[in-house]
PDB file of C-alpha atoms in Angstrom:
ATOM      1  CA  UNK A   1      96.305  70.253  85.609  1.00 89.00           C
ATOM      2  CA  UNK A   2      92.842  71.021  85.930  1.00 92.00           C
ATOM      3  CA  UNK A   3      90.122  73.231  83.787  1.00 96.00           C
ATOM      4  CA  UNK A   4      88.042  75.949  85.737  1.00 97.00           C
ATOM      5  CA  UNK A   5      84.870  77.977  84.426  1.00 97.00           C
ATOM      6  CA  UNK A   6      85.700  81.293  85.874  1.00 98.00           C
ATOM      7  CA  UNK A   7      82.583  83.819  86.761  1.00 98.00           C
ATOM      8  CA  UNK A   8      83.214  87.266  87.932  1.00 98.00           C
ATOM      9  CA  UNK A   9      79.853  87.775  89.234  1.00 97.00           C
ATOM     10  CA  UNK A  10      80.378  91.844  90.281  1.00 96.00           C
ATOM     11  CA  UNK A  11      83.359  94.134  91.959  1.00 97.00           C
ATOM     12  CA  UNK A  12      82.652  96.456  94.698  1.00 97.00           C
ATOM     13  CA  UNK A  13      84.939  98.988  95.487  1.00 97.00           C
ATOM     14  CA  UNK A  14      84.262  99.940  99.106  1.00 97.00           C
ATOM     15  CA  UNK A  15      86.600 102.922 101.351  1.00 95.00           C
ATOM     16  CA  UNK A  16      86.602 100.328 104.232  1.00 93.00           C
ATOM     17  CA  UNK A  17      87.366  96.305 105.082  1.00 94.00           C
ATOM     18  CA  UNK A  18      83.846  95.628 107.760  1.00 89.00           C
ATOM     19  CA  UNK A  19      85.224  94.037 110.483  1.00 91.00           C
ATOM     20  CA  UNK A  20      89.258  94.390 109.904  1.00 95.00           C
ATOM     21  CA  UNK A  21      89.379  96.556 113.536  1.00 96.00           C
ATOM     22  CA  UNK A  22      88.385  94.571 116.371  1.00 96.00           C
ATOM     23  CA  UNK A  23      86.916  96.095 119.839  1.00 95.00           C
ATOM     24  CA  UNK A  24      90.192  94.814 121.140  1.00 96.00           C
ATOM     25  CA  UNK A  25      91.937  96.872 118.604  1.00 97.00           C
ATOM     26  CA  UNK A  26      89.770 100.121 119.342  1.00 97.00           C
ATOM     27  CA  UNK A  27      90.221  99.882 123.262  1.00 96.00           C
ATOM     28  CA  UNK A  28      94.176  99.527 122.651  1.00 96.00           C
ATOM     29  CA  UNK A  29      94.244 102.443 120.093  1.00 97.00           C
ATOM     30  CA  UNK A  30      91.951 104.488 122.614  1.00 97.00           C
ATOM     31  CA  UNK A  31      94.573 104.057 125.237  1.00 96.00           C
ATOM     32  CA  UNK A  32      97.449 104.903 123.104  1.00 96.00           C
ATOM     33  CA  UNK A  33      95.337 108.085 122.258  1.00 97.00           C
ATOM     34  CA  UNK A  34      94.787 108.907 126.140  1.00 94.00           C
ATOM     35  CA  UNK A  35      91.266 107.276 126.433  1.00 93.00           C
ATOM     36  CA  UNK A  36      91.165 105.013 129.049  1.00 86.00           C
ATOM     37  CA  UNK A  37      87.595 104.536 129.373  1.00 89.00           C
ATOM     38  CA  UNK A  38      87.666 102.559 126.498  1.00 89.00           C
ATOM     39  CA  UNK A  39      87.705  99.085 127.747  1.00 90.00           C
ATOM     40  CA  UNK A  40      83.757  99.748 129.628  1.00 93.00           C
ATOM     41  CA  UNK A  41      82.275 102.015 126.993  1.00 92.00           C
ATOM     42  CA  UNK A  42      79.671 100.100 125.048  1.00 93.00           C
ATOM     43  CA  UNK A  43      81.261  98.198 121.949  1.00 93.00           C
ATOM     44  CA  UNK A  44      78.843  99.719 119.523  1.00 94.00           C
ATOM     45  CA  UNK A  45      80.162 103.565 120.064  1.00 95.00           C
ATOM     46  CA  UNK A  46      83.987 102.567 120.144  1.00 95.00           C
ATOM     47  CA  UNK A  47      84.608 103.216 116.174  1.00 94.00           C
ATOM     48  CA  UNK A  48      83.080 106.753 116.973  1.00 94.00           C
ATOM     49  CA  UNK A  49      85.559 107.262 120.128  1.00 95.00           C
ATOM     50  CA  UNK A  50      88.274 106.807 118.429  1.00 96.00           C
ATOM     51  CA  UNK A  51      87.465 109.035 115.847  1.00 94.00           C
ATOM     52  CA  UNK A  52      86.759 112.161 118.190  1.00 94.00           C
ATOM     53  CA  UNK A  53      90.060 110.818 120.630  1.00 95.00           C
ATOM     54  CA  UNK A  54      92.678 110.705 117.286  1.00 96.00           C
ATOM     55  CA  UNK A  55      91.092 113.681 115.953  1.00 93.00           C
ATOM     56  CA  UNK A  56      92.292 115.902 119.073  1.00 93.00           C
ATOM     57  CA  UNK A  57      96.051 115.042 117.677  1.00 96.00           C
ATOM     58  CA  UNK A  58      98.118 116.513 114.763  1.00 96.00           C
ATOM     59  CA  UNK A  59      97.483 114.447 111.858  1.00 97.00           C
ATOM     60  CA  UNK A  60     100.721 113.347 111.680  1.00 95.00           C
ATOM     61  CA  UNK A  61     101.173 112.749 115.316  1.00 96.00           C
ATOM     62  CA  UNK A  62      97.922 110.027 114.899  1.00 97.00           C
ATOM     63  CA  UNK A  63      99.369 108.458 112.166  1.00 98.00           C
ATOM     64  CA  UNK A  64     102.448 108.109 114.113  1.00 97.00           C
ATOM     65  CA  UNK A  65     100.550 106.655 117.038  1.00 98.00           C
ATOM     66  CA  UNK A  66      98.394 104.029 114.436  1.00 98.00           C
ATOM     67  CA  UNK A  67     101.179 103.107 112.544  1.00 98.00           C
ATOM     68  CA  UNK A  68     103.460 101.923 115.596  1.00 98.00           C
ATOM     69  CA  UNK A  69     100.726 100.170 117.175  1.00 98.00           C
ATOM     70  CA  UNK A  70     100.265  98.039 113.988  1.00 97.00           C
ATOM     71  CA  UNK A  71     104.234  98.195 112.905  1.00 97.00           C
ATOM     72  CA  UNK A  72     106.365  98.198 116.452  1.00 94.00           C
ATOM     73  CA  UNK A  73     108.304  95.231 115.321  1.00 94.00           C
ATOM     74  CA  UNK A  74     108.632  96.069 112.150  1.00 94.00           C
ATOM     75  CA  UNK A  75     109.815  99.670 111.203  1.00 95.00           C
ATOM     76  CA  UNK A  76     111.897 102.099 113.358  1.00 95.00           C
ATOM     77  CA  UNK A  77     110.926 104.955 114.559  1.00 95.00           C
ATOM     78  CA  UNK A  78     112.319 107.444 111.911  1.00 96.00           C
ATOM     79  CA  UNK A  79     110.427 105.361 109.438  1.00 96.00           C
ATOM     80  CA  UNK A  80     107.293 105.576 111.075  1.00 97.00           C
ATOM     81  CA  UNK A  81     107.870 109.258 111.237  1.00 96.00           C
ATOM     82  CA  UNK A  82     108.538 109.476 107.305  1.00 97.00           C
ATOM     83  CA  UNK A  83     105.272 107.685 106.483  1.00 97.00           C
ATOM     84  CA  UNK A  84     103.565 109.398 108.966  1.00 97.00           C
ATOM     85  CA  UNK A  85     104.073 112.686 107.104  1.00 96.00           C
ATOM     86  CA  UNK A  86     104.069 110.974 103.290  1.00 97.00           C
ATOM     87  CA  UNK A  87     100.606 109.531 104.298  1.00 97.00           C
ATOM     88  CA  UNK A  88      99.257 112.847 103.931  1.00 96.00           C
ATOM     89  CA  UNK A  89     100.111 113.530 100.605  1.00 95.00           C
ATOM     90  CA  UNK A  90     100.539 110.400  98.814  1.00 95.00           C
ATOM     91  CA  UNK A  91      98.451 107.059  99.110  1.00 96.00           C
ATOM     92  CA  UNK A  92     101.177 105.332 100.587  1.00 96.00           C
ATOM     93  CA  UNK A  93      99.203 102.169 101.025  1.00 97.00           C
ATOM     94  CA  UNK A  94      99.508 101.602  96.897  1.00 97.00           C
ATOM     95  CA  UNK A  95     102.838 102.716  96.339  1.00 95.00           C
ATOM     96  CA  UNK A  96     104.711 101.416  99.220  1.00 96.00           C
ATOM     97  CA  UNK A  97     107.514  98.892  98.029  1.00 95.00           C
ATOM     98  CA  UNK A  98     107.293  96.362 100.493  1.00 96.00           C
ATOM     99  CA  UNK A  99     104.002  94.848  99.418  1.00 97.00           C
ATOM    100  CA  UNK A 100     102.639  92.590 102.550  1.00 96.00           C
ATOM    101  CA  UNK A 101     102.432  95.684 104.219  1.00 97.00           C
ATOM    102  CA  UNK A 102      99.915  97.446 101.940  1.00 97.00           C
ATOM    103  CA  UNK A 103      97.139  96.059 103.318  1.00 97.00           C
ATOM    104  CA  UNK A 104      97.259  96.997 106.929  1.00 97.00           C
ATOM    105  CA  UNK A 105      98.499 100.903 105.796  1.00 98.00           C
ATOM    106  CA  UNK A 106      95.227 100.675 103.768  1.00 98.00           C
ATOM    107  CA  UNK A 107      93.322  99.916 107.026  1.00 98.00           C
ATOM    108  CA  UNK A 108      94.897 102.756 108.982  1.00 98.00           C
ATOM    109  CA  UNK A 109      94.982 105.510 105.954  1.00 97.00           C
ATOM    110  CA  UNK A 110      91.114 105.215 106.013  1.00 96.00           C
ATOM    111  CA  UNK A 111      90.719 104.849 109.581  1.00 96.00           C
ATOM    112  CA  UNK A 112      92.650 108.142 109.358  1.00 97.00           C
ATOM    113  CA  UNK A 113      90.822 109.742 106.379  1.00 96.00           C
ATOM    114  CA  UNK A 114      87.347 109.052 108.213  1.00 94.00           C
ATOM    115  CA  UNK A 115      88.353 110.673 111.367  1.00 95.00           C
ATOM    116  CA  UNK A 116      89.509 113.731 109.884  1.00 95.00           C
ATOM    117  CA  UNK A 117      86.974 114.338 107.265  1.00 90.00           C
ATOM    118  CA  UNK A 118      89.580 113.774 104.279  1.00 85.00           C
ATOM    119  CA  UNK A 119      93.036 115.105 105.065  1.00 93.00           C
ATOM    120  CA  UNK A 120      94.280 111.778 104.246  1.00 96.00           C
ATOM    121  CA  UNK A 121      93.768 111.047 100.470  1.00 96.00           C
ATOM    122  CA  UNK A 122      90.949 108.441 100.322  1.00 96.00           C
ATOM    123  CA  UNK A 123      92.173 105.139  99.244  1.00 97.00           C
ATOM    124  CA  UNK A 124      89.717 102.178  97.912  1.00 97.00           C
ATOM    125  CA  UNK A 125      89.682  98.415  98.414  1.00 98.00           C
ATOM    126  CA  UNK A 126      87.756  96.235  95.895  1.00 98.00           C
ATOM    127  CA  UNK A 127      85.801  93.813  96.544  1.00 98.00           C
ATOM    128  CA  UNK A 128      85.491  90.897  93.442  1.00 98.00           C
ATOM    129  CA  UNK A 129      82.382  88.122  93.836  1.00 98.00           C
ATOM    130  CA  UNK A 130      83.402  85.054  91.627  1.00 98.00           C
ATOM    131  CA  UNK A 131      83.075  81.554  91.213  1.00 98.00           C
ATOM    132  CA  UNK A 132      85.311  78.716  90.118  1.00 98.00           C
ATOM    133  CA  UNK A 133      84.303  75.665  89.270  1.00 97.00           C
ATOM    134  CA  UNK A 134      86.237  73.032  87.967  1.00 96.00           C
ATOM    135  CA  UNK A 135      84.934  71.170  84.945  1.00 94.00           C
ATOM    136  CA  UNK A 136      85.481  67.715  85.789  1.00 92.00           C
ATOM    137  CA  UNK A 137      85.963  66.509  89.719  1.00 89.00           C
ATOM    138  CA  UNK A 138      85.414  68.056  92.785  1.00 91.00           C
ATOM    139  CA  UNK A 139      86.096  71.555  93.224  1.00 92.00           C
ATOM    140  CA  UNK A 140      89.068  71.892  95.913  1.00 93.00           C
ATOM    141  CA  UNK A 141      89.720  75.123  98.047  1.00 95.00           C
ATOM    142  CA  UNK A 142      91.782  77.501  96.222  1.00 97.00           C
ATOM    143  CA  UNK A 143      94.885  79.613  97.392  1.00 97.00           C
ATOM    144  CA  UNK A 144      95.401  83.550  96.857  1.00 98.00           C
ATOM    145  CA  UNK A 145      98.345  81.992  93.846  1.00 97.00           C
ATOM    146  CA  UNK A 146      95.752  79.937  92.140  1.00 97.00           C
ATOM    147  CA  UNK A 147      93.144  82.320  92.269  1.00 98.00           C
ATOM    148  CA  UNK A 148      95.213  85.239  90.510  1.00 98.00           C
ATOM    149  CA  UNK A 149      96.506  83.018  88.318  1.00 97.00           C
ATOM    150  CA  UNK A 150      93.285  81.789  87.311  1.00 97.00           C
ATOM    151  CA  UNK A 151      91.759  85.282  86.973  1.00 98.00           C
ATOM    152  CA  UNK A 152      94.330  86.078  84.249  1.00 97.00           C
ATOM    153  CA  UNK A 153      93.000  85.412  81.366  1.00 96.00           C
ATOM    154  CA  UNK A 154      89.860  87.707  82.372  1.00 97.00           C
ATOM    155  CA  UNK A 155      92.088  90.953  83.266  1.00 97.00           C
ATOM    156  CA  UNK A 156      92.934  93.217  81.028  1.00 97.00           C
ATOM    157  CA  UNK A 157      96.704  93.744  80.064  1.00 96.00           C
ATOM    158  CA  UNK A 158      96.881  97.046  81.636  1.00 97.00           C
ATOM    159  CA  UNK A 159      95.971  95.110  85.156  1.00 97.00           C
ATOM    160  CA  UNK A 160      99.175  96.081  87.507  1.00 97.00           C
ATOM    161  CA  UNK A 161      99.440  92.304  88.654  1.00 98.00           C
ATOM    162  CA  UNK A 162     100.017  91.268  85.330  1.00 97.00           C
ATOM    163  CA  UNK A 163     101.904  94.496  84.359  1.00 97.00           C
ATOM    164  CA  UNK A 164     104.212  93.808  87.495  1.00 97.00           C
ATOM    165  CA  UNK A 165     104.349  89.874  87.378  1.00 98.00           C
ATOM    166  CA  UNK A 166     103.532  88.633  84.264  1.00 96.00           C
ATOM    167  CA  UNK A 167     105.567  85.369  83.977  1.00 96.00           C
ATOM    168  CA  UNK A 168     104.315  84.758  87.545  1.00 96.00           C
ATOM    169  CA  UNK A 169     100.442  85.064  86.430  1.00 96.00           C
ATOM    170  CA  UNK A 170     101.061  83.445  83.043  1.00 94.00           C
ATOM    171  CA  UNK A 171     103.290  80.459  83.685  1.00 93.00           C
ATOM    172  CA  UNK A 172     103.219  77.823  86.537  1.00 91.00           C
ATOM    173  CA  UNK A 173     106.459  78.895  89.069  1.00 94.00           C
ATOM    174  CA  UNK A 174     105.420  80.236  92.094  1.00 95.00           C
ATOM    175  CA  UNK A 175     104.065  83.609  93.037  1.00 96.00           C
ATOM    176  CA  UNK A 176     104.633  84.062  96.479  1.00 96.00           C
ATOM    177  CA  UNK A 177     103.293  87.665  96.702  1.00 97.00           C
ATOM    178  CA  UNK A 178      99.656  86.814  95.419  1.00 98.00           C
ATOM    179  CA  UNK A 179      99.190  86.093  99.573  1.00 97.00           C
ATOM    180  CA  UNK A 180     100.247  89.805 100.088  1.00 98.00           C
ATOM    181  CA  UNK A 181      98.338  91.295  97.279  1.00 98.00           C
ATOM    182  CA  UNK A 182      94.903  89.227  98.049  1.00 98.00           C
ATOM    183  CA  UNK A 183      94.128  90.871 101.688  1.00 98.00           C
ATOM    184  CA  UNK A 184      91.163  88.449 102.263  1.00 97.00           C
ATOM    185  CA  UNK A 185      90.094  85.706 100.395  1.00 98.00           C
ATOM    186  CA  UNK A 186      86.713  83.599 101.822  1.00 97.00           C
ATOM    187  CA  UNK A 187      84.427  80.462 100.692  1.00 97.00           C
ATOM    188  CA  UNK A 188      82.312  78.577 101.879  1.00 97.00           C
ATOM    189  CA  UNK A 189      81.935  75.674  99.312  1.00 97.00           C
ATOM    190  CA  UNK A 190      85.125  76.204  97.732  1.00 97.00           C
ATOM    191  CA  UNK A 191      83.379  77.414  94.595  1.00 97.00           C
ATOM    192  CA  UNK A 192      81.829  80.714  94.901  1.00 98.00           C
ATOM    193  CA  UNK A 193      84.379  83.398  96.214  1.00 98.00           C
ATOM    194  CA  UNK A 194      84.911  86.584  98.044  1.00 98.00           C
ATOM    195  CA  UNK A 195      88.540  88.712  97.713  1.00 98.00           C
ATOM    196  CA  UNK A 196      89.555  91.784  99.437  1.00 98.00           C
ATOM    197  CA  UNK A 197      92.619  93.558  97.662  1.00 98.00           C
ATOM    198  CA  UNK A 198      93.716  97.172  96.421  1.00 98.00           C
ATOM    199  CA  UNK A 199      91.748  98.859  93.917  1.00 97.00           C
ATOM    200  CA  UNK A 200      94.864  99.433  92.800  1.00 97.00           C
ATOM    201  CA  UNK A 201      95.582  96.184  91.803  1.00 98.00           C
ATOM    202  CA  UNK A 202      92.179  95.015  90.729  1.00 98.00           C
ATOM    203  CA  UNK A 203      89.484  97.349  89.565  1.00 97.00           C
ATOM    204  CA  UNK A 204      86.425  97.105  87.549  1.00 96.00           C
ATOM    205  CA  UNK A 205      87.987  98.753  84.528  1.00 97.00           C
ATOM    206  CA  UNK A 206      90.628  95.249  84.595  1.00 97.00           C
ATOM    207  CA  UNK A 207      88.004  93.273  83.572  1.00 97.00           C
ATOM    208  CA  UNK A 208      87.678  92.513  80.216  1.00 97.00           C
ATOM    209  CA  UNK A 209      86.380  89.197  80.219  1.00 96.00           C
ATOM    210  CA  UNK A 210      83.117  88.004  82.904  1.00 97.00           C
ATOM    211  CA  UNK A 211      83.601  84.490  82.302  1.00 98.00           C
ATOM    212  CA  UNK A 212      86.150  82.341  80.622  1.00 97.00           C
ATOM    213  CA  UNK A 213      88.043  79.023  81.388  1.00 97.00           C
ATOM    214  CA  UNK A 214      91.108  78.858  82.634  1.00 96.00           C
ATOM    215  CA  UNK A 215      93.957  76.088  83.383  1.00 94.00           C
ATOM    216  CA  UNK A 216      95.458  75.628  86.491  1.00 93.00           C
ATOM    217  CA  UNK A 217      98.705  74.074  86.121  1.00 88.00           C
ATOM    218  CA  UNK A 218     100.876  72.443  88.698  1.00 82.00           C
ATOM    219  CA  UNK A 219     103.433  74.472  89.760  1.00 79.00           C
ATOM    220  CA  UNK A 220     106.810  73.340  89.287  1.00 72.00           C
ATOM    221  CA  UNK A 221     109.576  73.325  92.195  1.00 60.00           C
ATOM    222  CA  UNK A 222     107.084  73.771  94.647  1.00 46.00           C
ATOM    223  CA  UNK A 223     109.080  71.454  96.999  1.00 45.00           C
ATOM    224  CA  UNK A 224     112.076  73.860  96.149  1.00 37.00           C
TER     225      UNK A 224
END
């Protein structure tokens, strides 16, 4: 069991993850979209064509194309083809049930939304700045479980983590979806932290406490 003094220094909510689409990504998705010049065009202009190849598709049809370059071995075909069309209307990336796929529909809704100007409905990440520092010892790196966990007593009761998993947040049995709900979680001295998730699990109106202290207990059956 240890003690942590828990900061949460700001939350940004941003429409885009820097950096999630690599140029090896772009050339492959410029392919798919009939651009084959991609792999000698100049690095910098690949984010802007892609935009101008997918936008010369159906909406629908380049959601189609995104989603089965990211989801091949995952979904079938008439899946892809329902989400394709429900990503239009609905912000799929929040409400779809199986939740370590979230992030990535996240990544490709708003690589979507930008290259149409908007038909997609505009989904946000958040961004939370924190530090946790334990009070006595050295401070060890955390995981996406003990980080939520350790963030509960700072988020309101409305939160949808806590709404959806409350024992999980509150009590110390594992919570194996924290590593789907935290996207991206970086440190570089273990203390002072950086996570990526949905705004729709964390936003700024969640926070109801800046800093507090909060146990983290060992979690029980964790050889189970």
């Amino acid at each position: 069991m240890m003690n942590y003094q828990v900061i949460i220094r700001n939350i940004d909510t941003v429409n885009e993850v820097e950096g999630y689409w690599s140029d090896e990504d772009f050339v492959q998705l410029l392919e798919k979209f009939n651009y084959p010049d991609g792999a000698t065009a100049d690095k910098a202009s690949l984010p802007e064509l892609l935009e101008m190849a997918i936008s010369d598709y159906e909406p629908n049809e380049a959601a189609e194309i995104v989603l089965k370059y990211k989801f091949a071995d995952q979904l079938g075909d008439g899946q892809i083809e329902q989400i394709s069309h429900n990503m239009l209307i609905d912000k799929v990336c929040e409400e779809y049930p199986e939740i370590d796929m979230q992030g990535t529909l996240f990544h490709i809704n708003q690589l979507l939304f930008k290259a149409y100007n908007g038909k997609f409905p505009n989904a946000k990440a958040s961004v939370v700045h924190f530090s946790m520092t334990p009070t006595e010892g050295e401070a060890q790196k955390l995981t996406a479980e003990n980080v939520l966990k350790l963030l509960n007593n700072g988020l309101s009761d409305r939160n949808l983590i806590k709404r959806l998993f409350e024992n999980q947040m509150s009590q110390n049995i594992p919570f194996p979806e924290a590593e789907a709900i935290v996207w991206e979680l970086t440190t570089e001295d273990n203390v002072n932290y950086d996570l990526v998730t949905s705004e729709n699990w964390i936003n700024k109106e969640d926070i109801t406490e800046y800093e507090f202290e909060s146990v983290l207990e060992d979690i029980e059956e964790e050889e189970a």
